[in-house]
Amino acid sequence: MKFTLSWLKDHLETDATLDEIVERLTSIGLEVEAVDDKAALKPFVIAKVLTAAKHPDADKLQVLSVDIGSGAPVQVVCGAPNARAGLIGAFAAPGTYVPGIDVTLSVGKIRGVESHGMMCSERELELSDEHNGIIDLPQDAPVGTSFAAYAHLDDPVIEINLTPNHPEATGVYGIARDLAASGLGKLKTAPVEPVAGKGATPVKVRIEAPDLCRVFALRLVRNVKNGPSPKWLQQRLMAIGLRPINALVDMTNYITFDRGRPLHVFDAAKVAGDLVVRRGKEGESVLALDGRTYAVTSDMCVIADDNGVESIAGVMGGEHSGCDENTKDVLIEAAVWEPLTVARTGRTLGIITDARYRNERGIDPVFNSPGIELATRMVMDLCGGEPAEVEVSGETGFTPKVVSFPVSEVKRLTGIEVPKAESLDILTRLGFVVKGDGDVVEVAVPSWRPDVDGKADLVEEVMRIHGVDEIRQQPLSSHGVVNGKILTTLQIRTRAAKRALAVRGMMEAVTWSFIPAKHAELFGGGQKHLKLANPIAAEMSDMRPSLLPGLVAAAQRNADRGFSDVALFEVSGTYEGDTPETQRRVAAGVRRGTAKLDGSGRHWAGNAQGVGVFDAKADALAVLEACGAPVDRLQIETGAPSWYHPGRSGVIKLGPKVVLGHFGEFHPTALEVLDASGPLCGFEVFVDAIPEPKAKPTCTKPKLELSAFQAVKRDFAFVVDKTVEAGTLTRAALAADKKLITGVSVFDVFEGAALGAGKKSIAIEISIQPVEKTLTDEDFEALAKRVVENVAKQTGGVLRT
């Protein structure tokens, strides 16, 4: 948001200096980003041409003798057709930077004649596009004085950075109101007088989408003379970076910045029939004022007539009905649009305009009628004309929002004791209406503050005017012990998971929390409560139910750019619902191509094998071990989610119910939906599902000493049904004697006709560690018997002979 100092003082009566105003703006939450004091125009002075003689070697050049107010005349070579003796204009001496041509002047020779400066045109000073001649000032212009001061071009330009919760500051008047409330001056509050109309506006308005347009006002002004706007208006618009077009368009731009009240003007001769405010229809399009054609949808609000769409409501008008120098009758429009629809439309179409900027933040509905009256008065002053009566359609009333405000909230939320009288006085100066005198008062929110919704917002208003700099620094309280725990268990596990995956050669990625709807549906999301009401892009419409879509997309983008072997991980949140309790902390990763832990890839000895299910399993178990999960008690089962390959995936469980994660190679159908290719595997570990570690005892228990007896290994082979999982068999063997058996591993799986139909052989190795004595043959036979019986009981397997 840009404005000049003089523009601000049109609404604020103050003796404050520029520095004081800038400092106060920042202190009340309207942060100043830049101040342009127009230093570039300060070197230019008013000069008078004393004589103008023909150049000896150039027909189109003249040699001027110029009085710059310093005594001796200066010689200047000039090619302007209007250069003549007696002309008074703007002079630039050697060493002056001329912004319009991006040149710093020096003494030079032009066709053999020295030139000690330059007489400037308006384009060379970036005042306009006029360059057919040098600036021609009135004869009473004071020679030798500053041209910028004479032409009022030394007006500083202030640029502030607005946050979305300050729609009132999108106009200079609103900024002046806040400064006045802070005590930096007095707000000039001249009322907007209505303009009497003659006869009804012949064009009527019908609102077919009242949920998208609250009120629409329209007024016809006949017999206008549309031409260039006056110099003061052009200079004010150019100072803030706008290009003057014509009086009617410049008027709408001026009121947009002056009052934060976007307007639009239609050439009445180009409007066919009445205007209809409705939703767009599929297949419709409009040629907008920026010269581009936009296709509209049913989610957008448009203004249409019998010819079709004439304007994208709240965003940009159409080229067909725009005003030009031939406009005789003009229709002025002022409306209140639904902010979210304007924002969504602008983002979908990729249009950024000053009107959208204000409409999507919410404009003052009460100023709709005064706004069209102000525009009418300005049209008559600039272009003449005869106004008709205002045609209004829609809801015109306003019921202020009332917030119950415990004044003690100021102290509770900020830690500063602001007297009650001062707090209520600040709110009153800002336009709030306070009722009651107890500890809890009722505060009516003004129409220009749609962002204020609760008591915390009122505390913010009090504090920004009272002074945020009044908040004193407080030292952090020290912990009672030197090594007191600072991080939560979840924070510790998050860091541990990141370190573990980085050690395994994976690169950390940070992906969007929003993903396309089809990706969300594939990974178990897509529910209505996970869809964004106002997405930043169409392909970012849903909150992610999984980290894997973003990681797969990132891996594919790398592959598309020549980096096909990548290993990426992310530890972040996923969303299963719209409450904090339904958000999960997940560690996820993907490997693509030949990005294995050992770093193998293309090699002279032969191409390496692509990544697979066991790479993903190893990554998942590494995360669980780093996070303190009891890895020795985890179970790997089938039944992974549908986006994994059913025969190359698994689920990690702790007991029969607690799911800690899943891993595997991706299903070809899932890769097709994700628009990805190549060997791809991945995993997800639910960090927040890992049980909390047991509290450590205050006294450390002595650890068991290593056994003095020789460890022994025994092999067993069991014939079981093909449906029996190896993990079930190993758990059965381990349970035969948990004191002696320290480990069970599978070393062979065999299927053949000799075993019988539907049978397979699983060979296991059992590690036995005697603790109390050396085991005898009888002890081993008894242990083997218990193993065989336990396996037979739980799996139906028999010892293979």
Short mmCIF file of C-alpha atoms in Angstrom, two decimals, residues 4 134 218 461 739:
data_model
loop_
_atom_site.label_atom_id
_atom_site.label_comp_id
_atom_site.label_asym_id
_atom_site.label_seq_id
_atom_site.Cartn_x
_atom_site.Cartn_y
_atom_site.Cartn_z
CA THR A 4 2.15 10.31 -0.45
CA ILE A 134 10.82 20.11 -23.30
CA LEU A 218 -25.46 1.53 -9.90
CA GLU A 461 -6.18 -3.23 19.05
CA LYS A 739 15.09 -68.28 29.32
#
